[in-house]
Amino acid sequence: MNILFVTSEAVPLVKTGGLADVSGALPAALREIGVDCRMLLPGYPVVLDKLADATEIAAFDGLPGGHQARLLAASMPEAGTPLYVVDAPALFQRPGGPYQDENGVDHVDNALRFAVFGQIAARLAMAASPLDWRPDVLHCHDWQAGLAPAWLRLAGGATPCVTTIHNLAYQGIFPPATVAELGLPPESFSIEGVEYYGNLSFLKAGLYYADRITTVSPSYAEEIQREPLGMGMQGLLTSRRADLVGILNGIDTGEWNPSSDLRLACEYSARAPAARKGCKRALQKEMGLEIAADAPLFGVIARMTHQKGIDLVLEIADGLVARGGQLAMLGTGDKTIEAAVAALAARHPGRVACLIGYDEGLSHRIEAGSDFFLMPSRFEPCGLNQMYSLRYGAIPIVHATGGLRDTVEDGVTGFVFEAPTGHELGLAMARAFDLYADARARRRMIQAGMSRDFSWEHSARAYAALYADLVAARA
Ligand code: ADP
Ligand code: GLC
């Protein structure tokens, strides 16, 4: 079975969030069970710089906006997954991140950039593809790949399409004039098409034209069929209920393995978690916290957005410090949240530490060195950090939403609270302090979490079954 995995980010090449982790690991896991999964990525500078061996295998013209592009073939560093890269320098070779410039402002031509990306995905699935290799299924991720199923269907292509929602909050919405600019047929701008409350939505297009819709946890698949988490798409999603399924993400258990993680001060395992003490001490030192073996240390790693509920952490932080706790925070994002976090750390030197920025190594050391991990997300399609926490023995404290609800078991592997408020988070924190005082109970919870299996194999099999279904239905 041939699958083209269409994604706008993938570790270790380019990452802004969990989509990159999934794209780095799932295709490899699929290949391991015999699925010929290949990836399509945009040729951002960070991608091309890391692919010395990329060779041109095709060229496209007549793309949206009159653009041209080259298709390069390479393979993913480490995993070796076959990779196709869309090289269109006018669209992708520029400073900044994949979606935003250096000032955090969306690239003005994002519609065109990802329309071109989506169209190349579609052309690779058509009879007229320049490649010998044809996908049996086009698997598209988030709004950035949303036009691929639209282009494909509008051009008469029949290859089955799957659209996976990683986060319904990002819908790729552009003004109606964009429809003509991109060369989408005017009749596609309707409810039965790419139109979404008077605008063009790439995500809506991806959902409307896909044969199947998946999202990254069973609970989120339910939640998005209603307000508020449906975020305007609940009508469409409810009507497609029969085609919608939640498949829980896995984690890369090679990359995230406390018994072989070279980023850590000490290695440890579920059987002998006591060596975590050394990681805690090293983390306190690295982040400028007081070296205090018995101060409960709470970690936070997140994109600093409203979604992640960082403001709730800020609400309880004074109480946490007053009870003798410490807080280690890592993240970047919204400037006002960043400033509030920095101000909190300044108010509690030695007790609250933050690093505003992106730091892969530190993210591993926070998981290994913290006693507890706070994740009060207002919504969370899946969430990876709580699974990293379980695997690293940092007891997660999470809001009962989406993938958090599906991965953390209250009182057994962590603490789960029902409403995203400072009050409820505070109550969960109090339970954590009580547990901390009971060494045996704490050890039991750490071991229960560390022995849970979140490897990708299970999810990969679920995706493979879904692809097989689609291929059989088409035949
Ligand atoms: P989301 O995709 O919504 O951001 P996830 O929990 O699925 O949330 O994935 C977040 C990923 O990004 C995790 O791998 C996490 O460790 C990582 N991450 C987020 N912020 C940072 C940061 N500032 N430094 C290092 N890693 C980060
Ligand atoms: C999104 C979601 C996150 C999920 C990730 C990978 O960024 O916010 O919950 O884990 O995608 O699917």
Coordinates of N, CA and C in Angstrom, one line a residue, residues 317-392:
A317 N 0.4 30.0 40.9 CA 1.8 30.0 41.2 C 2.2 30.5 42.6
D318 N 1.6 31.6 43.0 CA 2.0 32.1 44.3 C 1.7 31.0 45.4
G319 N 0.5 30.4 45.3 CA 0.1 29.4 46.3 C 1.1 28.2 46.2
L320 N 1.5 27.8 45.0 CA 2.5 26.7 44.9 C 3.8 27.0 45.6
V321 N 4.3 28.3 45.4 CA 5.5 28.7 46.0 C 5.3 28.7 47.6
A322 N 4.2 29.3 48.0 CA 3.9 29.4 49.4 C 4.0 28.0 50.1
R323 N 3.5 27.0 49.4 CA 3.6 25.6 50.0 C 4.9 25.0 49.9
G324 N 5.9 25.7 49.4 CA 7.3 25.1 49.3 C 7.6 24.5 48.0
G325 N 6.7 24.7 47.0 CA 7.0 24.1 45.6 C 7.9 25.0 44.8
Q326 N 8.3 24.4 43.7 CA 9.1 25.1 42.7 C 8.5 24.9 41.3
L327 N 8.7 25.9 40.4 CA 8.1 25.8 39.1 C 9.2 26.1 38.1
A328 N 9.3 25.2 37.1 CA 10.2 25.3 35.9 C 9.4 25.4 34.6
M329 N 9.5 26.5 34.0 CA 8.7 26.7 32.8 C 9.5 27.0 31.5
L330 N 9.1 26.4 30.4 CA 9.8 26.5 29.1 C 8.7 26.8 28.1
G331 N 8.9 27.8 27.3 CA 7.9 28.0 26.2 C 8.1 29.3 25.5
T332 N 7.4 29.4 24.4 CA 7.5 30.6 23.6 C 6.1 30.8 22.9
G333 N 5.8 32.0 22.5 CA 4.5 32.2 21.8 C 4.0 33.6 22.0
D334 N 2.8 33.7 22.5 CA 2.1 35.0 22.8 C 3.0 35.9 23.7
K335 N 3.2 37.1 23.2 CA 4.1 38.0 23.9 C 3.6 38.4 25.3
T336 N 2.3 38.6 25.4 CA 1.8 39.0 26.8 C 1.9 37.8 27.8
I337 N 1.7 36.6 27.3 CA 1.9 35.4 28.2 C 3.4 35.3 28.6
E338 N 4.2 35.4 27.6 CA 5.7 35.4 27.8 C 6.1 36.4 28.9
A339 N 5.5 37.6 28.8 CA 5.9 38.7 29.7 C 5.4 38.3 31.1
A340 N 4.2 37.8 31.2 CA 3.6 37.5 32.5 C 4.4 36.4 33.2
V341 N 4.9 35.4 32.4 CA 5.6 34.3 33.0 C 7.0 34.8 33.4
A342 N 7.6 35.7 32.7 CA 8.9 36.2 33.1 C 8.8 37.1 34.3
A343 N 7.6 37.8 34.4 CA 7.4 38.6 35.6 C 7.2 37.7 36.9
L344 N 6.5 36.6 36.7 CA 6.3 35.7 37.8 C 7.7 35.2 38.3
A345 N 8.5 34.8 37.3 CA 9.9 34.2 37.7 C 10.7 35.3 38.4
A346 N 10.5 36.6 38.0 CA 11.3 37.6 38.6 C 10.8 37.9 40.1
R347 N 9.5 37.6 40.3 CA 9.0 37.8 41.7 C 9.4 36.7 42.6
H348 N 9.8 35.5 42.1 CA 10.1 34.4 42.9 C 11.5 33.8 42.6
P349 N 12.5 34.6 42.7 CA 13.8 34.1 42.3 C 14.2 32.8 43.1
G350 N 14.7 31.8 42.4 CA 15.1 30.6 43.1 C 13.9 29.6 43.3
R351 N 12.7 30.1 43.1 CA 11.5 29.2 43.3 C 10.8 29.0 42.0
V352 N 10.8 30.1 41.1 CA 10.1 29.9 39.8 C 11.2 30.3 38.8
A353 N 11.4 29.5 37.8 CA 12.4 29.8 36.7 C 11.7 29.6 35.4
C354 N 12.1 30.4 34.4 CA 11.5 30.2 33.1 C 12.5 30.5 32.0
L355 N 12.4 29.7 31.0 CA 13.1 30.0 29.8 C 12.1 30.3 28.7
I356 N 12.2 31.6 28.2 CA 11.3 31.9 27.1 C 12.1 31.6 25.8
G357 N 11.7 30.6 25.1 CA 12.4 30.2 23.9 C 12.1 28.8 23.6
Y358 N 12.8 28.3 22.7 CA 12.6 26.9 22.2 C 13.9 26.1 22.5
D359 N 13.8 25.1 23.3 CA 15.0 24.3 23.7 C 14.7 22.8 23.8
E360 N 15.0 22.1 22.8 CA 14.7 20.6 22.8 C 15.3 19.9 24.0
G361 N 16.6 20.2 24.2 CA 17.3 19.5 25.3 C 16.7 19.8 26.6
L362 N 16.4 21.0 26.9 CA 15.8 21.4 28.2 C 14.5 20.8 28.3
S363 N 13.7 20.6 27.2 CA 12.4 20.0 27.3 C 12.5 18.6 27.9
H364 N 13.6 17.9 27.4 CA 13.8 16.5 28.0 C 14.2 16.6 29.5
R365 N 15.0 17.6 29.8 CA 15.5 17.6 31.2 C 14.4 18.1 32.1
I366 N 13.5 18.9 31.7 CA 12.3 19.2 32.5 C 11.5 18.0 32.8
E367 N 11.3 17.2 31.8 CA 10.5 16.0 32.0 C 11.2 15.0 32.9
A368 N 12.5 15.0 32.9 CA 13.2 14.0 33.7 C 13.4 14.5 35.1
G369 N 13.4 15.9 35.3 CA 13.8 16.4 36.6 C 12.6 16.9 37.4
S370 N 11.4 17.0 36.8 CA 10.3 17.5 37.5 C 9.6 16.4 38.3
D371 N 9.0 16.7 39.4 CA 8.2 15.7 40.1 C 6.8 15.6 39.5
F372 N 6.3 16.8 39.1 CA 4.9 16.9 38.5 C 5.0 17.7 37.2
F373 N 4.1 17.5 36.3 CA 4.0 18.2 35.1 C 2.6 18.8 34.9
L374 N 2.6 20.1 34.7 CA 1.3 20.8 34.7 C 0.8 21.0 33.2
M375 N -0.4 20.6 32.9 CA -0.9 20.7 31.5 C -2.4 21.1 31.6
P376 N -2.7 22.3 32.0 CA -4.1 22.7 32.2 C -4.8 23.2 30.9
S377 N -4.4 22.6 29.8 CA -4.9 23.0 28.5 C -6.5 23.2 28.5
R378 N -6.9 24.3 27.9 CA -8.4 24.5 27.7 C -9.0 23.4 26.8
F379 N -8.2 23.1 25.7 CA -8.5 21.9 24.9 C -7.2 21.4 24.4
E380 N -7.2 20.1 24.1 CA -6.0 19.5 23.7 C -6.3 18.3 22.8
P381 N -6.2 18.5 21.5 CA -6.5 17.4 20.5 C -5.9 16.1 20.9
C382 N -4.6 16.1 21.2 CA -4.0 14.9 21.8 C -3.1 15.3 22.9
G383 N -2.0 16.0 22.6 CA -1.0 16.4 23.6 C 0.0 15.3 23.6
L384 N 1.2 15.7 23.6 CA 2.3 14.8 23.7 C 3.1 14.9 25.0
N385 N 3.1 16.1 25.5 CA 4.0 16.3 26.7 C 3.5 15.5 27.9
Q386 N 2.2 15.3 28.0 CA 1.7 14.4 29.1 C 2.2 13.0 29.0
M387 N 2.3 12.5 27.7 CA 2.8 11.2 27.5 C 4.3 11.1 27.7
Y388 N 5.0 12.2 27.3 CA 6.5 12.2 27.7 C 6.6 12.2 29.2
S389 N 5.8 13.0 29.9 CA 5.8 13.0 31.3 C 5.6 11.7 32.0
L390 N 4.6 11.0 31.5 CA 4.4 9.6 32.0 C 5.6 8.7 31.9
R391 N 6.2 8.8 30.7 CA 7.3 8.0 30.4 C 8.5 8.3 31.2
Y392 N 8.6 9.6 31.5 CA 9.8 10.1 32.2 C 9.6 10.2 33.8

